[in-house]
CSV table of C-alpha atoms and ligand atoms in Angstrom, one decimal:
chain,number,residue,atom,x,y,z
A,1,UNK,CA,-79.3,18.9,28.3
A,2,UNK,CA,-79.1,18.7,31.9
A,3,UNK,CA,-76.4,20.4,34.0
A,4,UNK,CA,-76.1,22.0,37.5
A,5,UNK,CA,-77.3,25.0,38.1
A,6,UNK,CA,-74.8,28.0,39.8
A,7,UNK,CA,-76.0,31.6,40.1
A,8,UNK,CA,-73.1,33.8,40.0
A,9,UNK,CA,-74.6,37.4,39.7
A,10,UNK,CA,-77.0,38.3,42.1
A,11,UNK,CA,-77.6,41.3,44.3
A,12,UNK,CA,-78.5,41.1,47.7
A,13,UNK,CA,-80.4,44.1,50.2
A,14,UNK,CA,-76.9,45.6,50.2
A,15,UNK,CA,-77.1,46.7,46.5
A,16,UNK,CA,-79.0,50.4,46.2
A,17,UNK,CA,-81.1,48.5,44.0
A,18,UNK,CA,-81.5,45.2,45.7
A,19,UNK,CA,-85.0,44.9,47.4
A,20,UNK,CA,-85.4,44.7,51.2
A,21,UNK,CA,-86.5,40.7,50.9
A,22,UNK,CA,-83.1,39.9,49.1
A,23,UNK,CA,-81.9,38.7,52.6
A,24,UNK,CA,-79.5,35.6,52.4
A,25,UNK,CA,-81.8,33.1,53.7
A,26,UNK,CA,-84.5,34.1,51.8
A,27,UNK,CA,-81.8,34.0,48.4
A,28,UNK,CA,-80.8,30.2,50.4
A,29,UNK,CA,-84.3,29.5,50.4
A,30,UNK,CA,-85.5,30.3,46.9
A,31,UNK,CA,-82.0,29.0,45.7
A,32,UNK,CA,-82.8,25.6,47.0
A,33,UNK,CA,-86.5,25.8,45.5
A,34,UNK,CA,-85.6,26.6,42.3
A,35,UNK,CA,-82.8,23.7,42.3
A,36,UNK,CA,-79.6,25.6,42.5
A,37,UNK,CA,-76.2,23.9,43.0
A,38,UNK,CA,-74.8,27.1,43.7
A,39,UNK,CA,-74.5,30.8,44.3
A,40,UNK,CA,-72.3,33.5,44.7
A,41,UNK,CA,-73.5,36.6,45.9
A,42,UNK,CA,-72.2,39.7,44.3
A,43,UNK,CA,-73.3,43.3,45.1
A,44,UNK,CA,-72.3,46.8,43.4
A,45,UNK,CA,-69.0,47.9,44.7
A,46,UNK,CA,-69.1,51.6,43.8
A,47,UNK,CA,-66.6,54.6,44.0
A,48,UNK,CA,-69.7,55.5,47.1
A,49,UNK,CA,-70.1,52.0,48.4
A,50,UNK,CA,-69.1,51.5,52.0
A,51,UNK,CA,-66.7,48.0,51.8
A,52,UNK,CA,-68.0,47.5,55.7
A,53,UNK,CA,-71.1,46.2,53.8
A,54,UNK,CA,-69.5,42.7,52.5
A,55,UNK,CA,-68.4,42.3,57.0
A,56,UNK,CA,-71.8,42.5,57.2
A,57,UNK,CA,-72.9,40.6,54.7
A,58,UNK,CA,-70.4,38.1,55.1
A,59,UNK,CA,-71.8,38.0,58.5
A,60,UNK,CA,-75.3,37.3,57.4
A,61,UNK,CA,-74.3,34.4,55.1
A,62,UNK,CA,-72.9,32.6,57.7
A,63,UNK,CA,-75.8,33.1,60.0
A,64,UNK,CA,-78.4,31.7,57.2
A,65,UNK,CA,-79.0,28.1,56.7
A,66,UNK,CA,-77.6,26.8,53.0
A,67,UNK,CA,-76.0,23.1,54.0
A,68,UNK,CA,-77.5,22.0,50.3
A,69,UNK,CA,-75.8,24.9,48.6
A,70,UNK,CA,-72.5,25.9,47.6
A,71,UNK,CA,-72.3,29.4,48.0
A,72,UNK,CA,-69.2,32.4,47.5
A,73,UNK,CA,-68.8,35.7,47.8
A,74,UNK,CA,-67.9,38.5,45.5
A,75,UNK,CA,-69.1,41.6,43.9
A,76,UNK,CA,-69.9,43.7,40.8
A,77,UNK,CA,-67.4,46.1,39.7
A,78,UNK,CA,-67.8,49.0,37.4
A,79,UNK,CA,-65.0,48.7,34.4
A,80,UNK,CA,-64.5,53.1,34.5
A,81,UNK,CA,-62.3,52.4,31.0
A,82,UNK,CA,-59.2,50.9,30.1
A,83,UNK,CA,-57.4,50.1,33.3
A,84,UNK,CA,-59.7,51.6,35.7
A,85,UNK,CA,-61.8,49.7,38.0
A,86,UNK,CA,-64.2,50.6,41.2
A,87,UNK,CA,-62.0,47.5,43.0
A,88,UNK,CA,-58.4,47.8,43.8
A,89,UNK,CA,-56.2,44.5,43.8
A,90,UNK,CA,-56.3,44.0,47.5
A,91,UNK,CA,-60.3,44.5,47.6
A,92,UNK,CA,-60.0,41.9,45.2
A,93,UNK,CA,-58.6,39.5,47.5
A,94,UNK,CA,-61.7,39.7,49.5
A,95,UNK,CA,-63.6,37.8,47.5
A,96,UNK,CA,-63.7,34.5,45.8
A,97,UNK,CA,-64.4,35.9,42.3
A,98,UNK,CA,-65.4,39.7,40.8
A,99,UNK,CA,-67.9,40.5,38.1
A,100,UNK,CA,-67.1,43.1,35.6
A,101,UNK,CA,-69.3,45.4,34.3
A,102,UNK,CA,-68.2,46.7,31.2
A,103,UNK,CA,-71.1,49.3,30.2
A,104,UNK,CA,-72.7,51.2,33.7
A,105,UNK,CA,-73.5,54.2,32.4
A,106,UNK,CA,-72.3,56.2,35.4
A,107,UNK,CA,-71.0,59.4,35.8
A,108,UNK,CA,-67.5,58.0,35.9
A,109,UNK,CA,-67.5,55.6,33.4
A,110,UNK,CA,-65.5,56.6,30.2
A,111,UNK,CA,-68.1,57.8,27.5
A,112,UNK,CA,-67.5,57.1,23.5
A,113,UNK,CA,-66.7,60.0,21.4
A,114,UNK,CA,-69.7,59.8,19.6
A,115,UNK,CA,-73.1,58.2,19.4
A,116,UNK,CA,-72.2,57.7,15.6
A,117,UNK,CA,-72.3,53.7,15.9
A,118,UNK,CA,-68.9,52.5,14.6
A,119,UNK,CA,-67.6,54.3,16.9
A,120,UNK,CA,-70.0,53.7,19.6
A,121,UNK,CA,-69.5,49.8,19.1
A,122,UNK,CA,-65.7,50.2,18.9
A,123,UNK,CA,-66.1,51.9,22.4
A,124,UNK,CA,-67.9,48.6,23.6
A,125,UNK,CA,-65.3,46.7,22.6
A,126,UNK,CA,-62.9,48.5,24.3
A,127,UNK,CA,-64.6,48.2,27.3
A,128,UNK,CA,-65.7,44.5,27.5
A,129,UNK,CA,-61.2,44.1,26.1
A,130,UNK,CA,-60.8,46.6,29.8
A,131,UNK,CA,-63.2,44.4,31.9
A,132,UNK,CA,-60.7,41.4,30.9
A,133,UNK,CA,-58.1,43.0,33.1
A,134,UNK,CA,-60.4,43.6,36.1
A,135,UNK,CA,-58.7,42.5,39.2
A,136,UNK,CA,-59.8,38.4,40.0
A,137,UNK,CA,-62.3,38.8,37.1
A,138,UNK,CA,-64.4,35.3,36.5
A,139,UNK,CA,-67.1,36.9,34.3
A,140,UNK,CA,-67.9,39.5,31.9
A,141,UNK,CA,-71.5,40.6,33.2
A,142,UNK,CA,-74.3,42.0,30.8
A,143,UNK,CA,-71.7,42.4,27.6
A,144,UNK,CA,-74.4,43.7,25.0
A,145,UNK,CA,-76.0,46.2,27.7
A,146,UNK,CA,-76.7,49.5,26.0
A,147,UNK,CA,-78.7,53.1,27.4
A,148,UNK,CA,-81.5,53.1,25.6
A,149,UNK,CA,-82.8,56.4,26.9
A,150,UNK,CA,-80.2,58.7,25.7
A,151,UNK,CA,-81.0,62.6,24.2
A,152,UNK,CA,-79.2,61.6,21.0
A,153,UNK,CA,-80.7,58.6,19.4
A,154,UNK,CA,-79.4,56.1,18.2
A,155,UNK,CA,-79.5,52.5,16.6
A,156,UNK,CA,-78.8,49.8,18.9
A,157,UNK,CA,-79.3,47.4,16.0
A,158,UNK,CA,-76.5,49.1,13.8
A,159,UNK,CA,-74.5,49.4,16.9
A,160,UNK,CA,-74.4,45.2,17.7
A,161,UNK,CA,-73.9,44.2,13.9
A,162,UNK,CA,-71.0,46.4,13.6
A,163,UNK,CA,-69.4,44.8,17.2
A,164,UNK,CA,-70.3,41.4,16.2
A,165,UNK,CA,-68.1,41.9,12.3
A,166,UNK,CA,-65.1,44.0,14.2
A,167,UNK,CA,-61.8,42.8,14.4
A,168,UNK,CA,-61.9,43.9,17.7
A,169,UNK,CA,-64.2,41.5,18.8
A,170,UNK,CA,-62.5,38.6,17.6
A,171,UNK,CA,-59.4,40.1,19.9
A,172,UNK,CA,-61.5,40.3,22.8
A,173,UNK,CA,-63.2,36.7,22.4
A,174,UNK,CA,-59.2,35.3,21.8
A,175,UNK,CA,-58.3,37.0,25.3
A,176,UNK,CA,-61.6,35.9,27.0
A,177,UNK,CA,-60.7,32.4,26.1
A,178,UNK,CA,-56.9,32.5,26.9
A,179,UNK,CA,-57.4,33.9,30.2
A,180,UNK,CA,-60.6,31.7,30.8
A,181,UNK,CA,-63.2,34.6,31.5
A,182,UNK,CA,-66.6,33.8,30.7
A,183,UNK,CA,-68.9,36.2,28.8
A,184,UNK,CA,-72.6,36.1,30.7
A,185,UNK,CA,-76.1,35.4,29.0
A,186,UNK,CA,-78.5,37.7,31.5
A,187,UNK,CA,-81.8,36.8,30.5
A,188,UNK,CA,-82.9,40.0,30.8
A,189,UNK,CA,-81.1,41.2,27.6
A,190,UNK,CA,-81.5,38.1,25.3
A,191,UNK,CA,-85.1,37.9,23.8
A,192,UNK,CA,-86.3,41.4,23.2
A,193,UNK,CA,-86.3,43.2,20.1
A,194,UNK,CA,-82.6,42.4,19.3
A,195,UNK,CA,-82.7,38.8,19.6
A,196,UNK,CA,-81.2,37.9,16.3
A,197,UNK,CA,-77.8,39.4,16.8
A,198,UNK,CA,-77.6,38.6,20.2
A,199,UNK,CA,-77.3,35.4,19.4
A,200,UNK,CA,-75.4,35.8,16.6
A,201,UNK,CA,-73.0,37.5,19.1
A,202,UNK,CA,-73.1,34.4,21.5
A,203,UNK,CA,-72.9,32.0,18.5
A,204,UNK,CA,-69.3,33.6,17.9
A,205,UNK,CA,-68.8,33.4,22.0
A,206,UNK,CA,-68.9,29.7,21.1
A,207,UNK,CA,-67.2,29.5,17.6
A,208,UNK,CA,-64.2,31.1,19.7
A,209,UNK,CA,-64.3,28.5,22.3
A,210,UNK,CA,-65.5,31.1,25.0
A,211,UNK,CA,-67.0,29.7,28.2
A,212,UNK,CA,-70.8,31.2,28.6
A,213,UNK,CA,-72.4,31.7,32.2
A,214,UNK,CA,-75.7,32.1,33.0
A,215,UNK,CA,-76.8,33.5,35.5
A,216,UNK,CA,-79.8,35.7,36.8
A,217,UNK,CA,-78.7,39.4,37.3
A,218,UNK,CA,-81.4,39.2,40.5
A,219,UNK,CA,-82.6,42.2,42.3
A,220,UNK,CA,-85.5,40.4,43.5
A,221,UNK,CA,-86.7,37.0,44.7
A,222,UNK,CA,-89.1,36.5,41.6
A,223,UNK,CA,-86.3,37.3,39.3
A,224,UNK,CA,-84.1,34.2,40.7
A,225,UNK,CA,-86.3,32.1,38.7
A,226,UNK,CA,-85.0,32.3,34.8
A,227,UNK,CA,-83.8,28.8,33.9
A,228,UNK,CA,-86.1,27.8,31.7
A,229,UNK,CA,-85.3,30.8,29.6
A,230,UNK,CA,-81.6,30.1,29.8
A,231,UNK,CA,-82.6,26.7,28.6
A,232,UNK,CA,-84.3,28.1,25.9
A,233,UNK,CA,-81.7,30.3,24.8
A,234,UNK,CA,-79.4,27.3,25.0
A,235,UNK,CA,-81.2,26.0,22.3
A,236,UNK,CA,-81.5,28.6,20.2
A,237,UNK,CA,-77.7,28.9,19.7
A,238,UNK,CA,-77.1,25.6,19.7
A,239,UNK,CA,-75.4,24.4,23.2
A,240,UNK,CA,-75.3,20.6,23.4
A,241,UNK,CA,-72.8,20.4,26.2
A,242,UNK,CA,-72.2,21.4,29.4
A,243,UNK,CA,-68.5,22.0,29.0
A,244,UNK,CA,-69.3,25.0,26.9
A,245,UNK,CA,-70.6,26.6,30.2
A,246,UNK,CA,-68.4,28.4,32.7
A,247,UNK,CA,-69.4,25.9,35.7
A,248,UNK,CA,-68.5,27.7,39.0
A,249,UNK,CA,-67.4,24.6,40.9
A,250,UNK,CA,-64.7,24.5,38.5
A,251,UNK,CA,-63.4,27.5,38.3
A,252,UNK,CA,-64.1,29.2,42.2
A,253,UNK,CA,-62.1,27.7,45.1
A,254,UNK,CA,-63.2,24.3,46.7
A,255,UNK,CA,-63.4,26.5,49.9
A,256,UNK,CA,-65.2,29.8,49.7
A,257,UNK,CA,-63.2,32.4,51.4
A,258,UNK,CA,-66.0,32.7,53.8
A,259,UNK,CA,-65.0,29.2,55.5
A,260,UNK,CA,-61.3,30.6,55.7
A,261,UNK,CA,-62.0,31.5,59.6
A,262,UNK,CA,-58.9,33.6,59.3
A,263,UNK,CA,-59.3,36.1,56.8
A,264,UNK,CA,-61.7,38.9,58.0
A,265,UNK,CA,-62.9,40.2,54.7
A,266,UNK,CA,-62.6,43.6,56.2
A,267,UNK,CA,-59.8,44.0,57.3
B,1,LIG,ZN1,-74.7,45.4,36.2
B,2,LIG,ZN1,-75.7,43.1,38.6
């Protein structure tokens, strides 16, 4: 199946955890390599994060060469729980599109009552139902993330089957759809020791007529590079058309909100 390719979760220098080369013409550059149709870039915004960050950023994009690509701007926001979000609604209007992280284990994140794993995978859903509400939301980033290096133990396994059979779930995927927010397949998560419910879990994604994205979760130059296993995985669950992917040309503005000479995403 071919399709274009858009890359809608990537971090650039400005993320703590970006590296130093994850410059915008070098992300141009390795964008157009790899045969990207399109980007959009979209750092951490944290409680800590400095929003002077995205002038600058904003500044850089324009200054980098990418006339072969179409490229937006938004960012990664932590869902904190029900309601609460490290964006406000007028941050929001900065960007052409957010990213909502359900599941950053950060100190201000909500925290389930207990590691017991009905509970714990209730929490999930609670979280990933939260992220829905995120302020200009487009996609659900890294829904099946999990700590895995927490003092009480627990299984991850036991955790996913009971999300996949909740009620919950089937809530959450009937929202995701109505409101047209995708659910994300990071490559990162998708083949390791869990691979069998993961896909079971983006096998019911589809079953609910829920839009999938893929994109790269990139840090790093090298890690820009992960279509063939999104192809893979494609054909593992079963995808034979593109219009069960969330296609970003169709769903972000014609005219990224960097072109709109007026608005100063700063101020
Ligand atoms: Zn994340
Ligand atoms: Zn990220």
């Amino acid at each position: 199946m071919e399709f274009p390719k858009y890359d809608c979760h990537l971090h650039t220098h400005f993320s703590p955890c970006g590296t130093p080369e994850m410059t915008a013409q070098n992300i141009f550059q390795r964008a157009e390599e790899i045969g990207l149709t399109g980007l959009c870039l979209t750092d951490h915004l944290h409680a800590f994060t400095n929003f002077d960050q995205f002038h600058q950023l904003r500044q850089e994009i324009l200054q980098a060469d990418h006339r072969n690509l179409s490229v937006w701007i938004g960012c990664e926001v932590n869902v904190l729980g029900p309601g609460r979000y490290s964006i406000t609604p007028e941050q929001a209007k900065k960007f052409d599109m957010t990213v909502a992280a359900p599941m950053h284990w950060l100190k201000e994140v909500d925290k389930p009552d207990s590691l017991e794993e009905s509970v714990f995978a209730e929490f999930i859903v609670r979280m990933l139902t939260a992220a829905l509400d995120c302020p200009h939301v487009k996609i659900i980033a890294h829904p099946l993330l999990m700590p895995g290096d927490l003092e009480i133990k627990y299984d991850q396994a036991k955790v996913l089957k009971y999300l996949i059979d909740s009620p919950n779930t089937t809530k959450f995927l009937h929202q995701a759809r109505s409101k047209n927010i995708a659910i994300e397949i990071s490559p990162k998560y998708i083949f390791g020791p869990l691979h069998d419910l993961v896909v079971a879990f983006y096998r019911r994604c589809l079953e609910e007529n829920v839009l999938l994205a893929l994109n790269s979760d990139g840090h790093a130059l090298h890690m820009m590079n992960i279509w063939d296993r999104h192809a893979r995985f494609l054909n593992i669950l079963g995808v034979t058309s593109s219009n069960q992917l969330w296609m970003a040309n169709n769903h972000l503005p014609k005219i990224s909100i960097l072109d709109k000479n007026a608005i100063n995403i700063c101020k």
